[in-house]
PDB file of C-alpha atoms in Angstrom:
ATOM      1  CA  MET A 130       5.388  77.824  43.083  1.00 59.00           C
ATOM      2  CA  ILE A 131       1.721  76.792  43.328  1.00 59.00           C
ATOM      3  CA  PHE A 132      -0.534  79.047  45.404  1.00 59.00           C
ATOM      4  CA  SER A 133      -3.264  77.974  47.825  1.00 62.00           C
ATOM      5  CA  ASP A 134      -6.498  76.716  46.235  1.00 76.00           C
ATOM      6  CA  CYS A 135      -8.451  79.834  47.208  1.00 86.00           C
ATOM      7  CA  LYS A 136      -6.114  82.043  45.149  1.00 92.00           C
ATOM      8  CA  TYR A 137      -7.157  80.254  41.963  1.00 94.00           C
ATOM      9  CA  PHE A 138     -10.861  80.430  42.726  1.00 95.00           C
ATOM     10  CA  ASP A 139     -10.514  84.132  43.571  1.00 94.00           C
ATOM     11  CA  ALA A 140      -8.728  84.552  40.242  1.00 96.00           C
ATOM     12  CA  ILE A 141     -11.656  82.945  38.409  1.00 96.00           C
ATOM     13  CA  ASP A 142     -14.049  85.510  39.941  1.00 95.00           C
ATOM     14  CA  GLY A 143     -11.650  88.346  39.213  1.00 96.00           C
ATOM     15  CA  THR A 144     -10.895  87.429  35.610  1.00 97.00           C
ATOM     16  CA  TRP A 145     -14.249  85.931  34.533  1.00 97.00           C
ATOM     17  CA  SER A 146     -16.578  88.060  36.577  1.00 95.00           C
ATOM     18  CA  PRO A 147     -20.217  87.479  37.493  1.00 96.00           C
ATOM     19  CA  LYS A 148     -22.591  90.394  37.132  1.00 95.00           C
ATOM     20  CA  GLN A 149     -23.043  90.390  40.901  1.00 95.00           C
ATOM     21  CA  ILE A 150     -21.778  88.382  43.885  1.00 96.00           C
ATOM     22  CA  ILE A 151     -24.250  88.033  46.752  1.00 96.00           C
ATOM     23  CA  GLU A 152     -22.630  87.136  50.079  1.00 96.00           C
ATOM     24  CA  MET A 153     -25.252  85.268  52.105  1.00 95.00           C
ATOM     25  CA  ASN A 154     -23.628  83.243  54.896  1.00 94.00           C
ATOM     26  CA  PRO A 155     -22.678  80.419  54.291  1.00 97.00           C
ATOM     27  CA  TRP A 156     -22.950  81.110  50.553  1.00 98.00           C
ATOM     28  CA  ARG A 157     -21.423  83.118  47.770  1.00 97.00           C
ATOM     29  CA  ILE A 158     -24.150  83.336  45.153  1.00 98.00           C
ATOM     30  CA  ARG A 159     -23.202  84.503  41.671  1.00 97.00           C
ATOM     31  CA  LYS A 160     -25.715  86.343  39.549  1.00 96.00           C
ATOM     32  CA  SER A 161     -25.360  86.667  35.806  1.00 93.00           C
ATOM     33  CA  ASP A 162     -27.854  86.950  32.983  1.00 84.00           C
ATOM     34  CA  CYS A 163     -25.732  84.568  30.921  1.00 86.00           C
ATOM     35  CA  GLY A 164     -22.106  83.600  30.367  1.00 86.00           C
ATOM     36  CA  GLY A 165     -21.712  80.044  31.589  1.00 91.00           C
ATOM     37  CA  LYS A 166     -21.477  78.069  34.804  1.00 95.00           C
ATOM     38  CA  ARG A 167     -18.489  79.921  36.281  1.00 96.00           C
ATOM     39  CA  VAL A 168     -20.517  83.124  36.596  1.00 96.00           C
ATOM     40  CA  THR A 169     -23.750  81.543  37.860  1.00 96.00           C
ATOM     41  CA  ALA A 170     -22.586  78.795  40.256  1.00 98.00           C
ATOM     42  CA  THR A 171     -22.987  79.113  44.019  1.00 98.00           C
ATOM     43  CA  THR A 172     -20.128  78.191  46.356  1.00 97.00           C
ATOM     44  CA  ALA A 173     -20.023  77.529  50.087  1.00 97.00           C
ATOM     45  CA  THR A 174     -18.059  79.793  52.425  1.00 95.00           C
ATOM     46  CA  GLY A 175     -18.417  77.514  55.463  1.00 94.00           C
ATOM     47  CA  SER A 176     -20.118  74.370  56.726  1.00 94.00           C
ATOM     48  CA  VAL A 177     -23.595  73.808  55.308  1.00 96.00           C
ATOM     49  CA  THR A 178     -26.820  72.301  56.656  1.00 97.00           C
ATOM     50  CA  ASP A 179     -29.779  71.045  54.632  1.00 96.00           C
ATOM     51  CA  SER A 180     -31.730  74.160  55.608  1.00 97.00           C
ATOM     52  CA  ASP A 181     -28.851  76.281  54.262  1.00 98.00           C
ATOM     53  CA  ILE A 182     -29.232  74.492  50.940  1.00 98.00           C
ATOM     54  CA  ASP A 183     -32.954  75.323  50.991  1.00 98.00           C
ATOM     55  CA  VAL A 184     -32.055  79.012  51.343  1.00 97.00           C
ATOM     56  CA  ALA A 185     -29.545  78.863  48.463  1.00 98.00           C
ATOM     57  CA  GLU A 186     -32.056  77.128  46.196  1.00 98.00           C
ATOM     58  CA  LEU A 187     -34.679  79.753  46.987  1.00 97.00           C
ATOM     59  CA  GLU A 188     -32.263  82.565  46.141  1.00 97.00           C
ATOM     60  CA  MET A 189     -31.194  80.955  42.850  1.00 97.00           C
ATOM     61  CA  ASN A 190     -34.854  80.484  41.950  1.00 96.00           C
ATOM     62  CA  LYS A 191     -35.495  84.179  42.673  1.00 96.00           C
ATOM     63  CA  LEU A 192     -32.668  85.057  40.297  1.00 95.00           C
ATOM     64  CA  GLY A 193     -34.154  82.819  37.606  1.00 95.00           C
ATOM     65  CA  GLN A 194     -30.994  80.708  37.503  1.00 95.00           C
ATOM     66  CA  ALA A 195     -30.361  76.980  37.458  1.00 95.00           C
ATOM     67  CA  LEU A 196     -29.785  75.225  40.772  1.00 97.00           C
ATOM     68  CA  LEU A 197     -26.026  75.010  40.358  1.00 98.00           C
ATOM     69  CA  PHE A 198     -23.138  74.679  42.817  1.00 98.00           C
ATOM     70  CA  MET A 199     -19.380  74.661  42.272  1.00 98.00           C
ATOM     71  CA  LEU A 200     -17.690  71.983  44.390  1.00 97.00           C
ATOM     72  CA  ARG A 201     -14.030  72.358  45.380  1.00 96.00           C
ATOM     73  CA  PRO A 202     -11.764  69.868  47.196  1.00 94.00           C
ATOM     74  CA  GLU A 203     -13.010  70.980  50.629  1.00 94.00           C
ATOM     75  CA  ASP A 204     -16.673  70.478  49.647  1.00 96.00           C
ATOM     76  CA  GLU A 205     -16.938  66.685  49.866  1.00 96.00           C
ATOM     77  CA  ALA A 206     -19.642  66.786  52.552  1.00 96.00           C
ATOM     78  CA  LEU A 207     -21.678  69.322  50.581  1.00 97.00           C
ATOM     79  CA  ASN A 208     -21.342  67.194  47.464  1.00 97.00           C
ATOM     80  CA  SER A 209     -22.812  64.206  49.312  1.00 97.00           C
ATOM     81  CA  GLN A 210     -25.676  66.352  50.620  1.00 97.00           C
ATOM     82  CA  LEU A 211     -26.511  67.580  47.115  1.00 98.00           C
ATOM     83  CA  LEU A 212     -26.388  64.108  45.569  1.00 98.00           C
ATOM     84  CA  ARG A 213     -28.859  62.917  48.186  1.00 97.00           C
ATOM     85  CA  ARG A 214     -31.178  65.733  47.090  1.00 97.00           C
ATOM     86  CA  GLY A 215     -31.186  64.584  43.468  1.00 97.00           C
ATOM     87  CA  TYR A 216     -28.333  66.673  42.070  1.00 98.00           C
ATOM     88  CA  ARG A 217     -25.814  65.258  39.603  1.00 98.00           C
ATOM     89  CA  ASN A 218     -22.119  65.938  39.177  1.00 98.00           C
ATOM     90  CA  LEU A 219     -20.805  67.283  35.880  1.00 97.00           C
ATOM     91  CA  ASN A 220     -17.923  69.096  34.194  1.00 97.00           C
ATOM     92  CA  GLU A 221     -14.941  67.850  36.186  1.00 98.00           C
ATOM     93  CA  THR A 222     -12.297  70.523  35.656  1.00 98.00           C
ATOM     94  CA  THR A 223      -8.633  71.040  36.500  1.00 97.00           C
ATOM     95  CA  ILE A 224      -6.945  74.403  36.927  1.00 97.00           C
ATOM     96  CA  PHE A 225      -3.496  74.109  35.374  1.00 97.00           C
ATOM     97  CA  THR A 226      -0.789  76.655  36.160  1.00 97.00           C
ATOM     98  CA  CYS A 227       2.689  77.584  34.983  1.00 97.00           C
ATOM     99  CA  SER A 228       5.248  80.214  35.873  1.00 96.00           C
ATOM    100  CA  THR A 229       5.170  83.076  33.382  1.00 96.00           C
ATOM    101  CA  THR A 230       8.971  82.937  33.147  1.00 96.00           C
ATOM    102  CA  ASP A 231       8.748  79.330  31.948  1.00 96.00           C
ATOM    103  CA  LEU A 232       6.581  80.462  29.035  1.00 96.00           C
ATOM    104  CA  THR A 233       8.412  83.642  28.042  1.00 95.00           C
ATOM    105  CA  ASN A 234      11.826  82.030  27.535  1.00 93.00           C
ATOM    106  CA  VAL A 235      11.024  81.347  23.864  1.00 90.00           C
ATOM    107  CA  SER A 236      10.898  84.217  21.387  1.00 90.00           C
ATOM    108  CA  LEU A 237       7.611  84.670  19.565  1.00 89.00           C
ATOM    109  CA  PRO A 238       7.743  84.649  15.769  1.00 89.00           C
ATOM    110  CA  LYS A 239       7.436  88.156  14.415  1.00 89.00           C
ATOM    111  CA  VAL A 240       3.980  89.421  13.473  1.00 86.00           C
ATOM    112  CA  THR A 241       2.322  86.331  14.947  1.00 89.00           C
ATOM    113  CA  VAL A 242       0.638  87.221  18.271  1.00 93.00           C
ATOM    114  CA  PHE A 243      -1.230  90.477  18.855  1.00 94.00           C
ATOM    115  CA  ASN A 244      -3.045  91.693  21.947  1.00 93.00           C
ATOM    116  CA  MET A 245      -5.519  94.537  22.364  1.00 94.00           C
ATOM    117  CA  TRP A 246      -8.655  95.677  24.128  1.00 96.00           C
ATOM    118  CA  GLU A 247     -11.257  96.392  22.674  1.00 94.00           C
ATOM    119  CA  PRO A 248     -11.345  93.292  20.445  1.00 95.00           C
ATOM    120  CA  LEU A 249     -11.323  93.603  16.677  1.00 95.00           C
ATOM    121  CA  ALA A 250     -14.346  92.471  14.685  1.00 95.00           C
ATOM    122  CA  ILE A 251     -12.363  89.507  13.346  1.00 94.00           C
ATOM    123  CA  MET A 252     -11.742  88.375  16.928  1.00 95.00           C
ATOM    124  CA  ASP A 253     -15.478  88.434  17.674  1.00 96.00           C
ATOM    125  CA  GLU A 254     -16.068  86.418  14.501  1.00 95.00           C
ATOM    126  CA  MET A 255     -13.532  83.782  15.559  1.00 94.00           C
ATOM    127  CA  TRP A 256     -15.048  83.584  19.048  1.00 96.00           C
ATOM    128  CA  ASP A 257     -18.490  83.094  17.479  1.00 95.00           C
ATOM    129  CA  LYS A 258     -17.151  80.233  15.368  1.00 93.00           C
ATOM    130  CA  GLY A 259     -15.706  78.661  18.507  1.00 93.00           C
ATOM    131  CA  GLY A 260     -19.022  78.813  20.353  1.00 93.00           C
ATOM    132  CA  ILE A 261     -17.926  81.762  22.509  1.00 95.00           C
ATOM    133  CA  GLY A 262     -20.916  83.956  21.859  1.00 95.00           C
ATOM    134  CA  LEU A 263     -22.088  87.387  22.897  1.00 94.00           C
ATOM    135  CA  CYS A 264     -22.982  86.316  26.454  1.00 94.00           C
ATOM    136  CA  ARG A 265     -19.436  85.228  27.197  1.00 95.00           C
ATOM    137  CA  ARG A 266     -18.021  88.322  25.535  1.00 95.00           C
ATOM    138  CA  LYS A 267     -20.198  90.393  27.882  1.00 95.00           C
ATOM    139  CA  VAL A 268     -18.398  88.666  30.745  1.00 96.00           C
ATOM    140  CA  MET A 269     -15.070  89.808  29.280  1.00 97.00           C
ATOM    141  CA  SER A 270     -16.337  93.372  28.957  1.00 95.00           C
ATOM    142  CA  ARG A 271     -17.280  93.684  32.636  1.00 95.00           C
ATOM    143  CA  VAL A 272     -13.969  92.360  33.992  1.00 96.00           C
ATOM    144  CA  LYS A 273     -12.379  95.231  35.952  1.00 95.00           C
ATOM    145  CA  VAL A 274      -8.803  93.962  36.393  1.00 97.00           C
ATOM    146  CA  PRO A 275      -6.091  94.329  33.699  1.00 97.00           C
ATOM    147  CA  LYS A 276      -7.263  92.384  30.663  1.00 98.00           C
ATOM    148  CA  THR A 277      -6.647  91.868  26.987  1.00 98.00           C
ATOM    149  CA  GLY A 278      -7.890  89.995  23.981  1.00 97.00           C
ATOM    150  CA  PHE A 279      -5.285  88.398  21.763  1.00 94.00           C
ATOM    151  CA  PHE A 280      -5.115  86.602  18.460  1.00 93.00           C
ATOM    152  CA  VAL A 281      -2.555  84.694  16.433  1.00 93.00           C
ATOM    153  CA  ARG A 282      -1.815  84.842  12.725  1.00 91.00           C
ATOM    154  CA  LEU A 283      -0.318  82.092  10.597  1.00 86.00           C
ATOM    155  CA  ASN A 284       0.411  82.561   6.898  1.00 84.00           C
ATOM    156  CA  ASP A 285      -1.039  86.085   7.142  1.00 83.00           C
ATOM    157  CA  LYS A 286      -4.403  84.789   8.359  1.00 86.00           C
ATOM    158  CA  PRO A 287      -5.962  85.120  11.834  1.00 87.00           C
ATOM    159  CA  VAL A 288      -6.398  81.560  13.076  1.00 89.00           C
ATOM    160  CA  GLY A 289      -6.790  81.726  16.867  1.00 93.00           C
ATOM    161  CA  VAL A 290      -8.131  83.971  19.602  1.00 96.00           C
ATOM    162  CA  GLY A 291      -8.260  84.201  23.392  1.00 97.00           C
ATOM    163  CA  PHE A 292      -8.813  86.402  26.422  1.00 98.00           C
ATOM    164  CA  ALA A 293      -6.593  86.948  29.467  1.00 98.00           C
ATOM    165  CA  ALA A 294      -6.919  88.944  32.688  1.00 98.00           C
ATOM    166  CA  ILE A 295      -4.885  89.329  35.873  1.00 98.00           C
ATOM    167  CA  ASP A 296      -5.979  88.959  39.480  1.00 96.00           C
ATOM    168  CA  GLY A 297      -3.078  89.625  41.858  1.00 93.00           C
ATOM    169  CA  PRO A 298      -0.160  87.301  41.024  1.00 95.00           C
ATOM    170  CA  ILE A 299      -2.257  85.077  38.729  1.00 96.00           C
ATOM    171  CA  ALA A 300      -3.178  85.663  35.110  1.00 97.00           C
ATOM    172  CA  MET A 301      -5.925  83.442  33.748  1.00 97.00           C
ATOM    173  CA  VAL A 302      -6.558  82.599  30.132  1.00 98.00           C
ATOM    174  CA  HIS A 303     -10.142  82.095  28.994  1.00 97.00           C
ATOM    175  CA  ALA A 304     -12.036  81.658  25.727  1.00 96.00           C
ATOM    176  CA  LEU A 305      -9.212  80.065  23.748  1.00 95.00           C
ATOM    177  CA  HIS A 306     -10.199  79.023  20.249  1.00 94.00           C
ATOM    178  CA  VAL A 307      -8.137  77.906  17.262  1.00 91.00           C
ATOM    179  CA  SER A 308      -9.791  77.163  13.911  1.00 85.00           C
ATOM    180  CA  ASP A 309     -10.032  73.457  13.156  1.00 73.00           C
ATOM    181  CA  GLN A 310      -7.796  73.540  10.097  1.00 71.00           C
ATOM    182  CA  HIS A 311      -4.973  75.227  12.025  1.00 59.00           C
ATOM    183  CA  ARG A 312      -4.797  72.955  15.046  1.00 69.00           C
ATOM    184  CA  ARG A 313      -1.546  71.039  15.600  1.00 69.00           C
ATOM    185  CA  LYS A 314       0.302  73.881  13.861  1.00 68.00           C
ATOM    186  CA  LYS A 315       1.478  75.599  17.085  1.00 85.00           C
ATOM    187  CA  ALA A 316      -1.187  78.330  16.910  1.00 88.00           C
ATOM    188  CA  ALA A 317      -2.424  77.490  20.426  1.00 91.00           C
ATOM    189  CA  THR A 318       1.164  77.352  21.682  1.00 93.00           C
ATOM    190  CA  TRP A 319       1.853  80.857  20.424  1.00 93.00           C
ATOM    191  CA  LEU A 320      -1.436  82.094  21.893  1.00 94.00           C
ATOM    192  CA  VAL A 321      -0.500  80.816  25.355  1.00 95.00           C
ATOM    193  CA  ARG A 322       3.074  82.081  25.163  1.00 96.00           C
ATOM    194  CA  GLY A 323       1.845  85.457  23.935  1.00 95.00           C
ATOM    195  CA  ALA A 324      -0.612  85.670  26.815  1.00 96.00           C
ATOM    196  CA  ALA A 325       2.199  84.835  29.251  1.00 96.00           C
ATOM    197  CA  ARG A 326       4.387  87.568  27.803  1.00 96.00           C
ATOM    198  CA  TRP A 327       1.586  90.109  28.236  1.00 97.00           C
ATOM    199  CA  ALA A 328       0.889  88.853  31.793  1.00 97.00           C
ATOM    200  CA  GLU A 329       4.548  89.067  32.772  1.00 96.00           C
ATOM    201  CA  SER A 330       4.647  92.702  31.641  1.00 95.00           C
ATOM    202  CA  TYR A 331       1.978  93.383  34.310  1.00 95.00           C
ATOM    203  CA  GLY A 332       3.913  91.550  37.009  1.00 96.00           C
ATOM    204  CA  ALA A 333       1.902  88.304  37.061  1.00 96.00           C
ATOM    205  CA  GLN A 334       3.901  85.392  38.435  1.00 95.00           C
ATOM    206  CA  GLN A 335       1.743  82.594  37.060  1.00 95.00           C
ATOM    207  CA  ILE A 336      -0.530  81.977  34.137  1.00 96.00           C
ATOM    208  CA  SER A 337      -3.401  79.569  34.710  1.00 97.00           C
ATOM    209  CA  VAL A 338      -6.254  78.014  32.791  1.00 97.00           C
ATOM    210  CA  ALA A 339      -9.344  75.984  33.738  1.00 97.00           C
ATOM    211  CA  CYS A 340      -9.602  72.918  31.509  1.00 97.00           C
ATOM    212  CA  LEU A 341     -12.322  70.280  31.384  1.00 97.00           C
ATOM    213  CA  ASN A 342     -10.862  66.896  32.280  1.00 97.00           C
ATOM    214  CA  ALA A 343     -12.592  65.449  29.211  1.00 96.00           C
ATOM    215  CA  ASN A 344     -10.770  67.884  26.892  1.00 95.00           C
ATOM    216  CA  PHE A 345      -7.787  65.626  26.282  1.00 94.00           C
ATOM    217  CA  GLY A 346      -6.335  67.747  23.473  1.00 92.00           C
ATOM    218  CA  ALA A 347      -6.205  70.907  25.577  1.00 93.00           C
ATOM    219  CA  LYS A 348      -4.782  69.025  28.572  1.00 95.00           C
ATOM    220  CA  ALA A 349      -2.026  67.603  26.375  1.00 94.00           C
ATOM    221  CA  LEU A 350      -1.198  71.099  25.123  1.00 94.00           C
ATOM    222  CA  PHE A 351      -0.893  72.600  28.601  1.00 96.00           C
ATOM    223  CA  LEU A 352       1.163  69.702  29.947  1.00 97.00           C
ATOM    224  CA  SER A 353       3.503  69.926  26.951  1.00 96.00           C
ATOM    225  CA  LEU A 354       4.112  73.600  27.778  1.00 96.00           C
ATOM    226  CA  GLY A 355       5.047  72.798  31.387  1.00 96.00           C
ATOM    227  CA  PHE A 356       1.740  73.495  33.126  1.00 97.00           C
ATOM    228  CA  LEU A 357       1.032  71.542  36.308  1.00 96.00           C
ATOM    229  CA  PRO A 358      -2.350  70.696  37.860  1.00 96.00           C
ATOM    230  CA  ALA A 359      -3.056  73.017  40.791  1.00 95.00           C
ATOM    231  CA  VAL A 360      -6.589  72.175  41.935  1.00 96.00           C
ATOM    232  CA  GLU A 361      -9.739  70.449  40.680  1.00 96.00           C
ATOM    233  CA  TYR A 362     -13.404  71.365  40.887  1.00 97.00           C
ATOM    234  CA  HIS A 363     -16.704  70.289  39.393  1.00 98.00           C
ATOM    235  CA  TYR A 364     -20.319  71.393  39.312  1.00 98.00           C
ATOM    236  CA  CYS A 365     -23.378  69.865  40.933  1.00 98.00           C
ATOM    237  CA  MET A 366     -26.693  70.643  39.272  1.00 98.00           C
ATOM    238  CA  LYS A 367     -30.360  69.739  39.660  1.00 94.00           C
ATOM    239  CA  ASP A 368     -32.169  69.372  36.343  1.00 84.00           C
TER     240      ASP A 368
END
């Protein structure tokens, strides 16, 4: 079962939370001191005029943030308006999803996947090496829904790390990183399956992940595990 598009976008906000969400009709403006585009992009909640865009730009300027919008399938008209104003499209992304039961039907190797919150120091070190710095870890810390960090060990060494949280029926995995020398050795597979097992224990029906369309390796991994594309989005930004 694949849910409606809005469920997945709600799950992004719930599991990778901005510092503040400002509802300003017809906008949802996300405020965050740092942490990436998902926590600072503005989205439309209805039809938009050029003067509405002026208001959104003013508010983002007040917040000291980039002029950045997230565009979903229903935002084609807004995308055209922004392009005419000198914005550019970037970071085409697909949300992939899979039933938790389809990922928990394989037993995990013993002493391979561990989950816990707060993260261990070694997990922070692995995130740092994967470019997932303190700002993004602050995002994890402020998530209010059920959440966990998890890591995988191979040959008695920690080799991969990730974060998962649950919003309603959907668990989302974020901040996956596997060390370069341990890729193609099933570390990422065990991370995802371990996250699904944890999510299922909290009653989540699906496990989902947002993956850049240009990240061919990650897309191949998720498709090989039975994930299906649910919805696409991209960002529109003025330099």
